[in-house]
Amino acid sequence: MKPLAPLLLSLLFLTSQTVLSFKRDEFRNCHQTPFCKRARSRSPGACTLTPHSISISNGDLTATLLSKTDEKIRPLILSLSVYQDGILRLKIDEDYNQPDPPVPKRRFQVPDVILPELESSKLWLQRLSTETVDGESSPSTVVYLSDGYDAVLRHDPFEIYIRDKKSGNQKLISLNSHQLFDFEQLRVKQKKQDSDNDEDSGSDDNWEERFRSHTDTRPYGPQSISFDVSFYNAEFVSGIPEHATSLALKPTRGPGVEKDSEPYRLFNLDVFEYLNESPFGLYGSIPLMISHGKEGRSAGFFWLNAAEMQIDVLGDGWDAESGIELVKQKRIDTFWMSEAGIVDAFFFVGPGPKDVVKQYTSVTGRPSMPQLFSIAYHQCRWNYRDEEDVENVDAKFDEHDIPYDVLWLDIEHTDGKRYFTWDPVLFPNPEEMQKKLAAKGRHMVTIVDPHIKRDDSFRLHKEATEKGYYVRDASGKDFDGWCWPGSSSYLDMVNPEIRSWWGDKFSYENYVGSTPSLYIWNDMNEPSVFNGPEVSMPRDALHHGGIEHRELHNAYGYYFHMATSNGLLKRGGGNDRPFVLSRAFFPGSQRYGSVWTGDNTADWDHLRVSVPMILTLGLSGISFSGADVGGFFGNPEPELLVRWYQLGAFYPFFRAHAHQDTKRREPWLFGEKNTRLIREAIHVRYMLLPYFYTLFREANTTGIPVMRPLWMEFPSDQITFSNDEAFMVGSSLLVQGIYTERAKYVSVYLPGKELWYDIRTGAAYKGGKTHKLEAKEESVPAFQRAGTIIPRKDRLRRSSTQMVNDPYTLVIALNSSQAAEGELYIDDGKSYEFLQGAYIHRRFVFANGKLTSTNLAPSSSSKSQFSSKSILERIILLGYSPGPKNALIEPANQEVEVELGPLMLEGGRGSSVVTIRKPAVQVSDDWTIKIL
């Protein structure tokens, strides 16, 4: 047994994790981070490398980088690869064939992120051309990238850039234009007596780093990489989640920026009550940056690296005294610093913002197609107490006519924080509990975290110990850290064998008490270690293959997410789409499930910042994301809670969640009026599920996110560039949040030249101007774009699964040409049969007074087919000029009435709208409906 005093101290420590707010001194800043401090002290022009022996090898441009001034610096190997659709890949690594002195080990290259099929799109270079560009004194090597673009390797000074031949050979993106490239090479510490003057035996600062009471050893010395990247003709840059900041990234260095400002940090951390408007790194890291300019031009840069990264956005004039001559183009300069790894970077030429996201997700993977239930409403709390509590909450939703699809259980449902178990007193009949929910078409999610309780009576721990499946500490022992169960160890998910073993734990045999309607939540997978440096795992912990934790830290949660998702896939025989929510993320996480923005707070600022955070995730490939509705910490006032539901109903992932120390806040606990307002907000989400599901399919096939910045749909409209309080849902809906208490009015900018229609009232508003609107308590402003058609389901049920065969409504918002178009995607909502062609995909076009439905699904000889019993119940015409008449349905040759009817069956306000009632055509068929 543990002595009493240490046990009490540990319990107090764990308890403190639930109540402490963010404290800056618990986390490192750049000055306390050796590689960041060193890199930021470098001056432009410091790089001494030049490329030599430039040639073609295996279809790539290859070169050796040598220092002009220091022969002791080992050569580096550079390669440039070209892929279809304007993608350039740059790799720089050490030369492992160098004999004297040899490289002590291979640097870590992140596996399992880049899609294997990327290689099939590689363009094998056949020749290189040498040019002297723009009168420069030294030559450059030029390779074809795609129509209109070249990749240029400048020899002296060393630089790589993409030039746009359609714009007079202007630069688009460049690396090392300011000569800040630095690559610290691996070393082995020499014994002092062997070489008293050898720099490798010097200061211990090279071989270890300290923060507060923690010391991490650095057995190979400093190994950081840093370089500058410039985006030309750019008005702003965005991306690099996760930070609670504006969508357009603000400068972190340069004139007018505080002297002690911090870079944007990418280091996955368990941060409770994180700060608003801070560059501090949160739970996930995606080193992708996207630039955008006045002409609607976008470009992207992605560095595949799992070590801690710090990124500066440099303000105009930061380099005023550098003396470096640059092309006279407007540009945004950035500075990228990483603790370890290699350069494995991708340049994306766009040209539009959607093109950049498509290019990035063609490299790291498209988002997975979610199950239909998972895009509906989720109810979560830390914690629902017991089976009786679950049953009561479920019944109350029905009593108050509020639909929901998923009820969640946090850590307290387990037997002593042992995952895959149930508390025998509080949850004695888990299968029966889940089956009661499933009978109403509902599902359950339980939490499974990466820390495993060190308890010899716990079978999972015993097996992991015997097999040697835990991450090890620097001395080679199983790493022992503190988390919710107390003393815990962490599975080494980098090892494919361990991921496969973990996946087997989700079988019904191993996860006793689970059923087919149970899905999973991965929390704390940054990984969170309460007694570790910065509440994280020490950097010198060791993984499979001798990899240091510092080299892969940001990918740990990604591998855990991957293993869990694959486990559910295995459980379902390969044909049940997994649902796994993860807090930590990395490039490629979109292939395995959804994420959320972590432990936010019940205040207006966190409601406000949720929008740019989710938008940034979408730009970075992770379309299925959301923020805790109501705020995780604190007790929201009813007005804030209602406004959060009204906005959250448009998040891709829609979940309410709350801390165990907060007051209960289920939707019916705030009085009849607020219950009605929350009910109406949730009803809007269920009504729009067909539209959302169609957008998720678009994301699954193209990477284009469900929730989008205004400038993604209106890329040349400069007024949208700084607007991250409003957003688009797909290309058809614009939503404006209300972020201030007791707001009387709200300003809404509606882009474009066409009209916008209020989705609740049908009122029309002109595009291209800002409207001052009354802040109505019933909803946040939301508008349908003229020229679009949105599919809805207006009959409201207990859950989405009970809506499957319900009829559809089409809302047609006509533009100035009295035309509109839209799409509808339907499949079985749960399996992978859609990959074999078992789906319905319809295109609707309204023109010349006629609505036409045509098939978008490819003809298939596959045996997999999907049919729908659903019919079209109503067609609503917004902005239709003539008065009501009859309509002719073909090929049935049947006439139906055109009349006035309500825009929304429930909760709607405003005048009646032109409606074609009960056309009763099959949603899966070809047909036309002509207004007579």
XYZ file of C-alpha atoms in Angstrom, residues 231-468:
238
model
C 3.221 34.121 -49.065
C 3.050 36.667 -51.891
C 0.140 38.964 -52.776
C -1.540 37.808 -49.565
C -3.823 39.946 -47.415
C -3.852 37.505 -44.497
C -2.917 33.984 -43.452
C -4.982 31.501 -41.452
C -4.763 27.907 -40.277
C -2.286 26.218 -37.877
C -4.897 25.086 -35.314
C -5.381 24.884 -32.438
C -5.545 28.348 -30.892
C -8.369 30.409 -29.413
C -7.740 33.280 -31.824
C -9.174 35.100 -34.799
C -9.380 33.328 -38.149
C -6.923 35.769 -39.739
C -3.698 35.278 -37.780
C -2.309 38.407 -36.174
C 1.413 39.321 -36.368
C 3.538 38.003 -33.507
C 6.740 39.913 -34.346
C 7.565 43.201 -35.982
C 6.798 46.916 -35.598
C 3.878 47.581 -33.318
C 3.951 44.115 -31.756
C 4.830 43.792 -28.086
C 8.479 42.963 -27.486
C 7.711 39.879 -25.385
C 5.035 38.562 -27.750
C 4.736 34.819 -28.231
C 4.706 32.811 -31.476
C 1.756 30.576 -32.297
C 2.568 27.383 -30.488
C 1.757 23.905 -31.787
C 2.156 21.532 -28.857
C -0.756 19.335 -27.835
C -1.588 20.168 -24.227
C -4.360 19.596 -21.700
C -5.303 23.231 -21.074
C -8.259 23.881 -18.794
C -10.142 27.170 -19.142
C -7.914 28.296 -21.965
C -7.412 31.976 -22.679
C -9.277 33.780 -25.397
C -7.214 35.623 -28.050
C -3.984 33.823 -27.250
C -1.349 32.185 -29.502
C -0.949 29.490 -26.851
C -1.183 25.956 -28.234
C -4.155 23.821 -27.200
C -5.158 20.191 -27.693
C -4.227 19.594 -31.322
C -1.710 20.629 -33.939
C -1.957 20.915 -37.718
C 1.018 22.758 -39.281
C -0.957 23.953 -42.322
C -1.124 27.634 -43.230
C -3.331 29.102 -45.956
C -2.865 32.552 -47.463
C -5.511 34.590 -49.236
C -5.367 37.765 -51.296
C -7.459 40.459 -52.935
C -7.994 38.673 -56.212
C -9.459 35.632 -54.453
C -6.097 33.901 -54.669
C -5.115 31.279 -52.073
C -2.024 29.145 -51.503
C -0.964 26.744 -48.777
C 2.080 25.423 -46.932
C 2.114 22.255 -44.792
C 4.985 20.880 -42.715
C 4.535 17.248 -41.691
C 6.301 17.247 -38.336
C 5.095 15.879 -34.976
C 7.539 17.666 -32.665
C 6.727 20.897 -30.858
C 6.477 23.755 -33.306
C 6.443 27.538 -32.895
C 5.367 29.797 -35.749
C 5.783 33.543 -36.039
C 3.634 35.665 -38.309
C 5.892 38.582 -39.109
C 4.455 42.083 -39.397
C 5.390 44.520 -42.165
C 8.850 45.966 -41.627
C 10.175 43.214 -39.385
C 13.180 42.837 -41.705
C 13.746 46.520 -42.465
C 17.424 46.332 -41.526
C 18.216 42.959 -43.077
C 19.662 44.296 -46.322
C 18.145 41.376 -48.261
C 16.751 42.367 -51.645
C 13.349 40.790 -52.276
C 10.922 40.908 -55.160
C 8.743 44.005 -54.780
C 5.549 42.095 -54.152
C 3.233 42.468 -51.221
C 3.807 39.463 -49.023
C 3.297 37.986 -45.571
C 6.423 36.484 -44.037
C 6.276 33.679 -41.480
C 8.922 31.878 -39.465
C 8.599 28.179 -38.630
C 10.535 26.499 -35.806
C 10.410 22.858 -34.719
C 12.243 21.011 -31.961
C 13.046 17.886 -33.983
C 12.185 15.806 -37.047
C 12.988 16.545 -40.679
C 11.773 18.973 -43.314
C 8.874 17.233 -45.040
C 6.903 20.131 -46.467
C 4.195 20.545 -49.085
C 3.382 23.623 -51.173
C -0.167 23.972 -52.545
C -0.781 26.389 -55.417
C -4.584 26.668 -55.109
C -5.605 28.900 -56.864
C -8.804 29.195 -54.799
C -9.339 28.426 -51.103
C -11.372 25.316 -51.904
C -8.553 24.128 -54.180
C -6.009 24.423 -51.351
C -8.176 22.344 -49.003
C -8.712 19.753 -51.745
C -4.961 19.588 -52.352
C -4.153 19.259 -48.649
C -6.735 16.505 -48.091
C -5.526 14.666 -51.199
C -2.242 14.361 -49.273
C -3.520 13.621 -45.732
C -6.923 12.086 -46.511
C -10.518 13.157 -46.957
C -12.788 13.331 -43.900
C -14.536 10.080 -43.066
C -18.255 9.802 -43.796
C -20.052 9.955 -40.439
C -23.097 7.995 -39.431
C -26.288 10.015 -39.733
C -27.048 9.836 -35.999
C -23.697 11.407 -35.148
C -24.456 14.696 -36.935
C -27.615 15.172 -34.844
C -27.778 16.501 -31.263
C -25.660 14.988 -28.438
C -26.303 15.361 -24.696
C -23.267 15.047 -22.412
C -22.224 15.833 -18.863
C -19.417 14.946 -16.503
C -21.207 12.844 -15.309
C -24.661 11.324 -15.539
C -24.730 9.671 -12.138
C -26.260 6.265 -12.697
C -28.719 4.267 -14.775
C -31.667 5.997 -13.130
C -30.245 9.398 -14.037
C -29.787 8.243 -17.640
C -33.366 6.983 -17.781
C -34.758 10.203 -16.311
C -32.805 12.460 -18.679
C -33.900 10.370 -21.640
C -37.554 10.525 -20.554
C -37.408 14.304 -20.012
C -36.324 14.883 -23.613
C -39.465 13.056 -24.737
C -41.640 14.835 -22.205
C -40.482 18.222 -23.516
C -40.619 17.190 -27.184
C -36.893 17.768 -27.709
C -35.123 15.366 -30.073
C -31.677 14.010 -29.332
C -29.613 11.104 -30.636
C -26.760 10.407 -28.225
C -26.322 10.323 -24.448
C -22.736 10.398 -23.162
C -21.038 8.959 -20.089
C -17.820 10.461 -18.722
C -15.152 8.830 -16.524
C -17.355 8.253 -13.487
C -19.282 5.445 -15.215
C -16.249 3.143 -14.924
C -15.181 0.888 -12.086
C -12.453 3.009 -10.465
C -11.359 4.744 -13.712
C -10.579 1.398 -15.338
C -11.670 1.854 -18.922
C -13.830 -0.822 -20.591
C -15.514 -1.402 -17.218
C -18.739 -0.250 -15.531
C -19.282 0.810 -11.956
C -21.105 -2.252 -10.551
C -23.272 -0.151 -8.225
C -24.123 2.811 -10.463
C -24.280 0.981 -13.807
C -25.063 -2.683 -13.024
C -27.053 -3.302 -16.248
C -25.275 -1.424 -19.045
C -26.601 -3.563 -21.894
C -30.196 -3.123 -20.803
C -29.610 0.635 -20.430
C -28.268 0.903 -23.970
C -31.041 -1.244 -25.424
C -33.688 1.038 -23.908
C -32.094 3.968 -25.704
C -31.675 1.980 -28.920
C -35.394 1.154 -28.899
C -35.986 4.877 -29.501
C -33.281 5.048 -32.165
C -30.776 6.552 -29.745
C -27.135 5.776 -29.027
C -24.659 5.996 -26.174
C -21.030 7.130 -26.057
C -18.600 6.153 -23.295
C -15.189 7.619 -22.598
C -11.960 5.636 -23.080
C -8.745 7.520 -22.297
C -5.117 6.531 -23.001
C -3.912 6.337 -19.398
C -4.222 2.813 -17.988
C -4.597 2.373 -14.235
C -1.549 0.642 -12.787
C -3.448 -2.056 -10.924
C -2.253 -5.654 -11.107
C -5.824 -6.871 -10.718
C -6.828 -4.928 -13.846
C -6.533 -7.328 -16.761
C -5.752 -4.619 -19.324
C -2.817 -3.292 -17.291
C -1.514 -6.762 -16.540
C -1.576 -7.762 -20.200
C 0.024 -4.504 -21.395
C 2.796 -4.885 -18.817
C 3.506 -8.490 -19.764
C 3.638 -7.659 -23.462
C 5.816 -4.561 -22.973
